[in-house]
PDB file of C-alpha atoms and ligand atoms in Angstrom:
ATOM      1  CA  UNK F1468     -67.009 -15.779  24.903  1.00  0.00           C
ATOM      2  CA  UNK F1469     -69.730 -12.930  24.982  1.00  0.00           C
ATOM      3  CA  UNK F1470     -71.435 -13.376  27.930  1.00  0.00           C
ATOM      4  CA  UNK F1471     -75.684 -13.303  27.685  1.00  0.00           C
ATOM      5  CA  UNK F1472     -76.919 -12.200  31.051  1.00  0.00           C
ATOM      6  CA  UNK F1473     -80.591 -12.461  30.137  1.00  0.00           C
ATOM      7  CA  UNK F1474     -80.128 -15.764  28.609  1.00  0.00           C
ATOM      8  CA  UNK F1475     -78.108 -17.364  31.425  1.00  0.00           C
ATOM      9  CA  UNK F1476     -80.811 -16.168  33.880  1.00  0.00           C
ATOM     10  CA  UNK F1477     -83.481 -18.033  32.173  1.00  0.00           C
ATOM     11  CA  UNK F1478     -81.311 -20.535  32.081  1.00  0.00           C
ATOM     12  CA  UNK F1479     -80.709 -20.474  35.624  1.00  0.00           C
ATOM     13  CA  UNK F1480     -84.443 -20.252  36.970  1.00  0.00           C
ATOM     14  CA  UNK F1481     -85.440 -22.799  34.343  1.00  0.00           C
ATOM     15  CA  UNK F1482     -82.847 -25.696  35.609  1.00  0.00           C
ATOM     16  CA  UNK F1483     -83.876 -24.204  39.192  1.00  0.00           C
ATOM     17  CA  UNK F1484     -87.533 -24.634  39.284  1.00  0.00           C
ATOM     18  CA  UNK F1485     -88.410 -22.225  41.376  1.00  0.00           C
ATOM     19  CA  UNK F1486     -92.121 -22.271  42.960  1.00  0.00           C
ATOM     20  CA  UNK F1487     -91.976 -19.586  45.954  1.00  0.00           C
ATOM     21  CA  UNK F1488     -94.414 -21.520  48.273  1.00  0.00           C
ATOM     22  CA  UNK F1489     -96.677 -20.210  50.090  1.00  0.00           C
ATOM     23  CA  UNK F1490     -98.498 -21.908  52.796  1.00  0.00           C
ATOM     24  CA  UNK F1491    -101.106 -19.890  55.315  1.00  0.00           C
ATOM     25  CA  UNK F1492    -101.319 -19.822  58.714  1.00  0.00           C
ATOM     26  CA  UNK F1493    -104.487 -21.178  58.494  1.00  0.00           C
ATOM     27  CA  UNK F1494    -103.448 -24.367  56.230  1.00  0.00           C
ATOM     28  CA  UNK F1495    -100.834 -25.175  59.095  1.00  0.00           C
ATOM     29  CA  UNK F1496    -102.738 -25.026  61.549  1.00  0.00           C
ATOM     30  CA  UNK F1497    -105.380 -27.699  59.651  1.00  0.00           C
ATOM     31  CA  UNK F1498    -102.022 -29.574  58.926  1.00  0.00           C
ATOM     32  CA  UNK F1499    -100.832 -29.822  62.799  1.00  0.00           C
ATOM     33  CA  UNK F1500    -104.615 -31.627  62.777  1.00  0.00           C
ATOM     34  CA  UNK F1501    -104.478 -33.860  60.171  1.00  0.00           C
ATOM     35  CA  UNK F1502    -100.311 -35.040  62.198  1.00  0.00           C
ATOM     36  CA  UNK F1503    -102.023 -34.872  65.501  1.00  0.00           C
ATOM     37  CA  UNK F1504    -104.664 -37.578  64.194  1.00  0.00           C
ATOM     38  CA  UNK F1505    -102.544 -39.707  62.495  1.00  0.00           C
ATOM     39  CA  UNK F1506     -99.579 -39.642  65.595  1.00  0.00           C
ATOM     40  CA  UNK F1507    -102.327 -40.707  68.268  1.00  0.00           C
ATOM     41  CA  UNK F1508    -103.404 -43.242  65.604  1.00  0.00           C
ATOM     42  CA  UNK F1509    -100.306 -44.904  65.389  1.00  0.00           C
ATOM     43  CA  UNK F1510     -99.922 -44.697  69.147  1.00  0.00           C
ATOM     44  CA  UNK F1511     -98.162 -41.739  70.123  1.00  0.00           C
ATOM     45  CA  UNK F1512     -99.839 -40.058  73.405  1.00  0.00           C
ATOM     46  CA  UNK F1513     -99.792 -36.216  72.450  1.00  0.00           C
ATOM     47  CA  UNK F1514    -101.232 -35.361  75.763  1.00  0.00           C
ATOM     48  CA  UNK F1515     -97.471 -35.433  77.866  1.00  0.00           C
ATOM     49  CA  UNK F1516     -95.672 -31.752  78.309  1.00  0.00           C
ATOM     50  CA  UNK F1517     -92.833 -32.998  75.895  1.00  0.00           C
ATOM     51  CA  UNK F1518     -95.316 -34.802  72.670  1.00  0.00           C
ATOM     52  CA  UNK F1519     -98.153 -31.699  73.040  1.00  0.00           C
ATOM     53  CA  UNK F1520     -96.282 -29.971  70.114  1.00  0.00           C
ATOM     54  CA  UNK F1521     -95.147 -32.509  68.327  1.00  0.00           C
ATOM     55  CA  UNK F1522     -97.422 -32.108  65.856  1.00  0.00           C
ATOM     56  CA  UNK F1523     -96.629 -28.498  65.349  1.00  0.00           C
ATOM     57  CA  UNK F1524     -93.231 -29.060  65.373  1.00  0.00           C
ATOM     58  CA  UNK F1525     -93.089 -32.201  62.689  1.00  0.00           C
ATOM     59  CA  UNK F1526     -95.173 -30.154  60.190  1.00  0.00           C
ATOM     60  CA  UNK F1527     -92.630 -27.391  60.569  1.00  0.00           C
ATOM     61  CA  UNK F1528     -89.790 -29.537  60.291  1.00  0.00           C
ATOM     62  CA  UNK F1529     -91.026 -31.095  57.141  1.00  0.00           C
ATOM     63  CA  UNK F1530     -91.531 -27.316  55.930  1.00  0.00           C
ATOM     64  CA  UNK F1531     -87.943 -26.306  56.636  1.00  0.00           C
ATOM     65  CA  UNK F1532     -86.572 -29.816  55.620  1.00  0.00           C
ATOM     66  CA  UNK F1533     -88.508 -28.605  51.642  1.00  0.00           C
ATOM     67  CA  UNK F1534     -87.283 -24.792  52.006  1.00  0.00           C
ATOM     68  CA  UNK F1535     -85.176 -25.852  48.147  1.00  0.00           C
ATOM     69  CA  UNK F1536     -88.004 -25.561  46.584  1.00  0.00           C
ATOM     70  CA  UNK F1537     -88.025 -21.522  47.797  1.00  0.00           C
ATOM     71  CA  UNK F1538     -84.993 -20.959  45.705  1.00  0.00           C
ATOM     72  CA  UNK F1539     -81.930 -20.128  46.962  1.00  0.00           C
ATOM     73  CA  UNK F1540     -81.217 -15.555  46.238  1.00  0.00           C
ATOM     74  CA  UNK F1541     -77.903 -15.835  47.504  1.00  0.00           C
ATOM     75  CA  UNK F1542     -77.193 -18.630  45.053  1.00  0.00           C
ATOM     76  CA  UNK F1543     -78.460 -16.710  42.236  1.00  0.00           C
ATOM     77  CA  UNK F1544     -76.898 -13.105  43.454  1.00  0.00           C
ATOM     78  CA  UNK F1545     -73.441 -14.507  43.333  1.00  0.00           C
ATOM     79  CA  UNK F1546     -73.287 -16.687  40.504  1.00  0.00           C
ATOM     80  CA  UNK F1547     -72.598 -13.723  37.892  1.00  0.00           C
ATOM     81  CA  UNK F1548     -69.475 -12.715  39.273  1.00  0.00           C
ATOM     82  CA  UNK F1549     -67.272 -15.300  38.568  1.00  0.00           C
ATOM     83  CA  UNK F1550     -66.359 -14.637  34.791  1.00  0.00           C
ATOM     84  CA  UNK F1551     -63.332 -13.937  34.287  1.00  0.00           C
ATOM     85  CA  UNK F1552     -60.728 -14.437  31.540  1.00  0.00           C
ATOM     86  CA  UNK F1553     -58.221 -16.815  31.918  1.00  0.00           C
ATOM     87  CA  UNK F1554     -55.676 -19.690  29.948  1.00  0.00           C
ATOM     88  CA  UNK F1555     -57.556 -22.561  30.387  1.00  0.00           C
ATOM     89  CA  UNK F1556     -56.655 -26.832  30.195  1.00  0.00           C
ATOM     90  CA  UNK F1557     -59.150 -29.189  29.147  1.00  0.00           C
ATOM     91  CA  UNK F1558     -57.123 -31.827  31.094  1.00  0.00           C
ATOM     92  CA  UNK F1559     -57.369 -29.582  34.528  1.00  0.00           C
ATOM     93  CA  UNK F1560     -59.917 -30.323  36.828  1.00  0.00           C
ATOM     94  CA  UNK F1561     -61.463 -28.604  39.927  1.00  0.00           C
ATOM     95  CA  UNK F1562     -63.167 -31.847  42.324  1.00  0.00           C
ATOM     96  CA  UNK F1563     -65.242 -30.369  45.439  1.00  0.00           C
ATOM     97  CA  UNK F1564     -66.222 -32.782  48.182  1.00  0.00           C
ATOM     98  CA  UNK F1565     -67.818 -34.467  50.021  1.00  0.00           C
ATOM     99  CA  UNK F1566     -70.320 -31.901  50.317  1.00  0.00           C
ATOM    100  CA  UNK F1567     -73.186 -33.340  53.140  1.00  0.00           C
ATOM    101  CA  UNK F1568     -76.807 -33.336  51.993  1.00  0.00           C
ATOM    102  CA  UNK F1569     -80.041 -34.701  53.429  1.00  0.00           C
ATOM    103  CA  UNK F1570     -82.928 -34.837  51.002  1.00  0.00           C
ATOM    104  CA  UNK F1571     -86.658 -36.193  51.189  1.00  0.00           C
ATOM    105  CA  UNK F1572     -87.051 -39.437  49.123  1.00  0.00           C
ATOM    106  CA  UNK F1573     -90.518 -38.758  47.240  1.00  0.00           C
ATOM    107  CA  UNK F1574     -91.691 -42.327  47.842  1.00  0.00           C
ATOM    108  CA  UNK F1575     -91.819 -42.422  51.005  1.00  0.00           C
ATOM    109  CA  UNK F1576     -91.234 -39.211  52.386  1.00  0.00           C
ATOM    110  CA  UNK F1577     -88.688 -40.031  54.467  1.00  0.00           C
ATOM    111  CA  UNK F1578     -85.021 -38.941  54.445  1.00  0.00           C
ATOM    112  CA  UNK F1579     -82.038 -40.449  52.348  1.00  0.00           C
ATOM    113  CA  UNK F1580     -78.613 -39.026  53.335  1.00  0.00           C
ATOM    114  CA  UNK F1581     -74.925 -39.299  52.163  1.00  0.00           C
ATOM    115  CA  UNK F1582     -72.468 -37.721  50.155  1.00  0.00           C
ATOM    116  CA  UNK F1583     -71.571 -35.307  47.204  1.00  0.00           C
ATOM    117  CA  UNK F1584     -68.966 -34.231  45.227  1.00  0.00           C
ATOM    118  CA  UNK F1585     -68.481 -32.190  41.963  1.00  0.00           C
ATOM    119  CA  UNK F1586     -65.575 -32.742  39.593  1.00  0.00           C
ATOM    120  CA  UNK F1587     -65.381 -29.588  36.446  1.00  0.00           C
ATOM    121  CA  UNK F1588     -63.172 -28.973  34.013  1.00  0.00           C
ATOM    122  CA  UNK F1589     -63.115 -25.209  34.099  1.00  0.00           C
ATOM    123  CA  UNK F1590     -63.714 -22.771  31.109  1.00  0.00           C
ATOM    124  CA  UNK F1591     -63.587 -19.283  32.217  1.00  0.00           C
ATOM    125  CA  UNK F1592     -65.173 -19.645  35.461  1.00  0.00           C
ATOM    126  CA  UNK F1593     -64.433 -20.822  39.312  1.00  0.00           C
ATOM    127  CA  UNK F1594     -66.852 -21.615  41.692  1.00  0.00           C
ATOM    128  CA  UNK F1595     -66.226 -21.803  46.041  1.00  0.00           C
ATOM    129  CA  UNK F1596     -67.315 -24.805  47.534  1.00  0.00           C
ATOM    130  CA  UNK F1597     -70.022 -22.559  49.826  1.00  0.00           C
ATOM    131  CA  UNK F1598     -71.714 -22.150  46.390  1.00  0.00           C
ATOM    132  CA  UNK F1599     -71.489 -25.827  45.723  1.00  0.00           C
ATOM    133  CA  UNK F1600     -73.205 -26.700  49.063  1.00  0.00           C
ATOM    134  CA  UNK F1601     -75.921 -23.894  48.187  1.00  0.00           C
ATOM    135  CA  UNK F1602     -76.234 -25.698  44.876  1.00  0.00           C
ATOM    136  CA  UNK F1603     -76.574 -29.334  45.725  1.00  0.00           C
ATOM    137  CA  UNK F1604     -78.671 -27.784  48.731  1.00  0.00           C
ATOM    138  CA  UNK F1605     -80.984 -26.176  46.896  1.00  0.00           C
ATOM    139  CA  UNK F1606     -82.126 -29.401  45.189  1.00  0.00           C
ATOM    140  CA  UNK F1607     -81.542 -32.255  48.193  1.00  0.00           C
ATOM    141  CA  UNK F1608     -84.077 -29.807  50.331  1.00  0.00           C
ATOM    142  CA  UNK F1609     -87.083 -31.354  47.959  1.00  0.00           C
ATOM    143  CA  UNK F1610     -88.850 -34.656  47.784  1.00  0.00           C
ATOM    144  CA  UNK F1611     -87.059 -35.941  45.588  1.00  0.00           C
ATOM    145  CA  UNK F1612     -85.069 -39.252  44.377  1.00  0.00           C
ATOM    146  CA  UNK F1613     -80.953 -39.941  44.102  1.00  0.00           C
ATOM    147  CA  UNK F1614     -81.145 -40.432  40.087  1.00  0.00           C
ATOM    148  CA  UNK F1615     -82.682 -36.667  39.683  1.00  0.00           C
ATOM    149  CA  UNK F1616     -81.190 -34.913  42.050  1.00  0.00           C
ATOM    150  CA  UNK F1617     -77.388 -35.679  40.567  1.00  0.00           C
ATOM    151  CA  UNK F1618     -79.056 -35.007  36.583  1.00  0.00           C
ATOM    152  CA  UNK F1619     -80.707 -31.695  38.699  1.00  0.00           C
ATOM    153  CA  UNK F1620     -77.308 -30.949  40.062  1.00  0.00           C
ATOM    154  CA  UNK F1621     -75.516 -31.338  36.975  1.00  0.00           C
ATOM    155  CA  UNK F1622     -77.571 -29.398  34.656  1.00  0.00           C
ATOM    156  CA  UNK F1623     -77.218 -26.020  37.481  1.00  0.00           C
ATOM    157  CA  UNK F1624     -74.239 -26.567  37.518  1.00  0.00           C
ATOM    158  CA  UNK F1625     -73.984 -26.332  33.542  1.00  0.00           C
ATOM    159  CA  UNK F1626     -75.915 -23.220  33.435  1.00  0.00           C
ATOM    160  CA  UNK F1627     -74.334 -21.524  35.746  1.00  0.00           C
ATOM    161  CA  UNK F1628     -70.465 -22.220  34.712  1.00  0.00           C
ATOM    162  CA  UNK F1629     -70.899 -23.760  31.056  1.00  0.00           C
ATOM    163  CA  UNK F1630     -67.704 -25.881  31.557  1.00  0.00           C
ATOM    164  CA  UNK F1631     -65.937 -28.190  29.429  1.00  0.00           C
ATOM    165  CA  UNK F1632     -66.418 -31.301  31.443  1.00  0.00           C
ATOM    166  CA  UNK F1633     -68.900 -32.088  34.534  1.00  0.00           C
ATOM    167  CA  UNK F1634     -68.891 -34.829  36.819  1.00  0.00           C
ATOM    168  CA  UNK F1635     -71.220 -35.300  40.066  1.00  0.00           C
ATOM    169  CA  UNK F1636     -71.423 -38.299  42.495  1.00  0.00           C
ATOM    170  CA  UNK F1637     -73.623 -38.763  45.102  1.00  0.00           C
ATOM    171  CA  UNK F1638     -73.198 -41.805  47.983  1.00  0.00           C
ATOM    172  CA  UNK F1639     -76.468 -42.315  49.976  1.00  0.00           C
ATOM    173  CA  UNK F1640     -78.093 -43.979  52.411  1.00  0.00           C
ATOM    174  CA  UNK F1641     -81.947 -44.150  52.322  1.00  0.00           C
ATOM    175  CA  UNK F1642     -83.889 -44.752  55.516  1.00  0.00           C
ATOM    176  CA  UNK F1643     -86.794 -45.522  53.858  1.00  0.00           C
ATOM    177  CA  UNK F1644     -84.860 -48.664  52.909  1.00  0.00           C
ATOM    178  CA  UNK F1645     -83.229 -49.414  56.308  1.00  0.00           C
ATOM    179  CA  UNK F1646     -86.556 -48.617  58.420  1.00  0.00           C
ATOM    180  CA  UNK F1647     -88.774 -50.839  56.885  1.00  0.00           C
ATOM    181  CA  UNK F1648     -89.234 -53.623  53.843  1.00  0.00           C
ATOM    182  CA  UNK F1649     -85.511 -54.987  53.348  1.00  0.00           C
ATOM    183  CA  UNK F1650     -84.222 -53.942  56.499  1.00  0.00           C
ATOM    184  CA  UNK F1651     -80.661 -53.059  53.918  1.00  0.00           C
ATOM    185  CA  UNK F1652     -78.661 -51.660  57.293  1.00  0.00           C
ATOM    186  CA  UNK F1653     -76.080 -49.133  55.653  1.00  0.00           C
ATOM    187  CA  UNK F1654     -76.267 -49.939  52.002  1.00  0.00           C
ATOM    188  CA  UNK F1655     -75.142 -46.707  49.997  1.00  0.00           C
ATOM    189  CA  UNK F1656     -76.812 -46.024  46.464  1.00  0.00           C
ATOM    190  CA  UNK F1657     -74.426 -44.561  44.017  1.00  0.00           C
ATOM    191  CA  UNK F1658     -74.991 -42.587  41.360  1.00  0.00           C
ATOM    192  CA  UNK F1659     -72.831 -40.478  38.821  1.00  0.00           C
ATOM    193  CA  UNK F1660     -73.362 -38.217  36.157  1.00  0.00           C
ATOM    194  CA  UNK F1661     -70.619 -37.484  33.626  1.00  0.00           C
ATOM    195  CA  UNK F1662     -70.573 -34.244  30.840  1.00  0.00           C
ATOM    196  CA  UNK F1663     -69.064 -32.602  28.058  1.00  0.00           C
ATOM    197  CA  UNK F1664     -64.716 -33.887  28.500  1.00  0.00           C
ATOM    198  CA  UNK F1665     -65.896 -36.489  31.038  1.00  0.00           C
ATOM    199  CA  UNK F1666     -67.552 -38.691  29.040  1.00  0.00           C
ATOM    200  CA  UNK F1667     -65.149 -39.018  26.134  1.00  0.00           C
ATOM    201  CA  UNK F1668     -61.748 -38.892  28.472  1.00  0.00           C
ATOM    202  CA  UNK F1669     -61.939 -42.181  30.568  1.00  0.00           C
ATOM    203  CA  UNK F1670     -58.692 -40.806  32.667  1.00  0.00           C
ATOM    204  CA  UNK F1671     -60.875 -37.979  33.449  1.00  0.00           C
ATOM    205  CA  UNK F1672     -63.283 -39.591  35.375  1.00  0.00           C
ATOM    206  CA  UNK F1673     -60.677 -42.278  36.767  1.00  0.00           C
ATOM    207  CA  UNK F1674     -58.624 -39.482  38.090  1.00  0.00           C
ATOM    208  CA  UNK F1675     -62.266 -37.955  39.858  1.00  0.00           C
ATOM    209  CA  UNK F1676     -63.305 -41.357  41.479  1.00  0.00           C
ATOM    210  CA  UNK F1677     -59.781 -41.827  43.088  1.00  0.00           C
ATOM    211  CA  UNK F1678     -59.836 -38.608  44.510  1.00  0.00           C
ATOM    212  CA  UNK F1679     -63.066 -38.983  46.387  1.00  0.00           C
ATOM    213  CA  UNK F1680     -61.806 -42.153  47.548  1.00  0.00           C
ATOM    214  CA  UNK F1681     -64.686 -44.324  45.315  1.00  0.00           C
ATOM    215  CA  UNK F1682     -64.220 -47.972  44.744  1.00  0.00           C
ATOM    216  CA  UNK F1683     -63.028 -48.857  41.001  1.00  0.00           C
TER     217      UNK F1683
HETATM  218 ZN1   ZN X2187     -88.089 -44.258  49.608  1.00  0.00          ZN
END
């Protein structure tokens, strides 16, 4: 296979959505306002040594907690230089997990947390789980929702390794769920995505789910 730099770039940015943000100091600052109003609203006292900042701090944290939708360089530096050529199975697969994510649910705002892991059958390329966790990363750092971010995670993936087969799982738990409304105390969501030799090979995908331990 002739390998299209250019192409698999595009590729790459495209299924990455990049949108560099930039926020001024300025705008936080007005932002720290707008928390500190709503927090003594709701009843917290900002006027104690250890709430004073708090306001400063959660607008921060909320920052840092969206930092995928900066990109990821190191992500995108390292991808290229896995191709390599080698014999290949299109009954072997490579299953990475549980990778640990913490994403913003888009409803609410407020954080749903679990589980992923990535099952590929390899064609010429490998990829390190540190790459994985800087993929499924990249996207979990958003607001976002469970059902996109695994479609997100698969289609990366796809661009970056073109395999013959994909699989990606996520298990999570959604605070948003078990703070308020239905009270659903550690219920996990799942939610799978299967590609290319997955979704025509039902042993395939058995074989994935018993490895990461899923009930059948
Ligand atoms: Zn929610």
């Amino acid at each position: 296979m002739v390998f299209d730099q250019e192409r698999d770039d595009l590729a790459m940015h495209r299924v990455m959505d990049f949108r560099r943000r930039s926020v001024s100091d300025e705008q936080m600052r007005r932002f720290e306002g707008y928390m500190a109003e709503i927090f003594e609203t709701f009843g917290l006292d900002l006027r104690t040594q250890a709430t004073e900042q708090t306001p400063k701090r959660f607008i921060q944290a909320l920052f840092d907690a969206t930092e995928g939708y900066d990109g990821d360089p190191k992500l995108l530096t390292t991808f290229d230089n896995e191709y390599r050529d080698e014999p290949h199975s299109r009954l072997s697969q490579v299953i990475e997990g549980p990778i640990p994510f913490i994403a913003l649910c888009e409803h609410h705002a407020l954080p749903f947390h679990g589980r992923a892991y990535v099952g590929y059958v390899a064609d010429e390329q490998i990829i390190g789980i540190s790459k994985l966790t800087r993929l499924v990363r990249l996207f979990a750092k958003r607001f976002t929702m469970q059902e996109r971010l695994v479609q997100q995670i698969a289609d990366a993936f796809d661009a970056m390794l073109q395999p013959y087969g994909i699989a990606v799982y996520l298990e999570a738990e959604h605070l948003c769920k078990e703070m308020r409304g239905v009270r659903e105390t550690s219920s996990l969501t799942r939610t799978s995505v299967w590609r290319g030799e997955y979704e025509s090979n039902s042993s395939l995908r058995v074989e994935f789910l018993l490895a990461i331990g899923a009930d059948l």
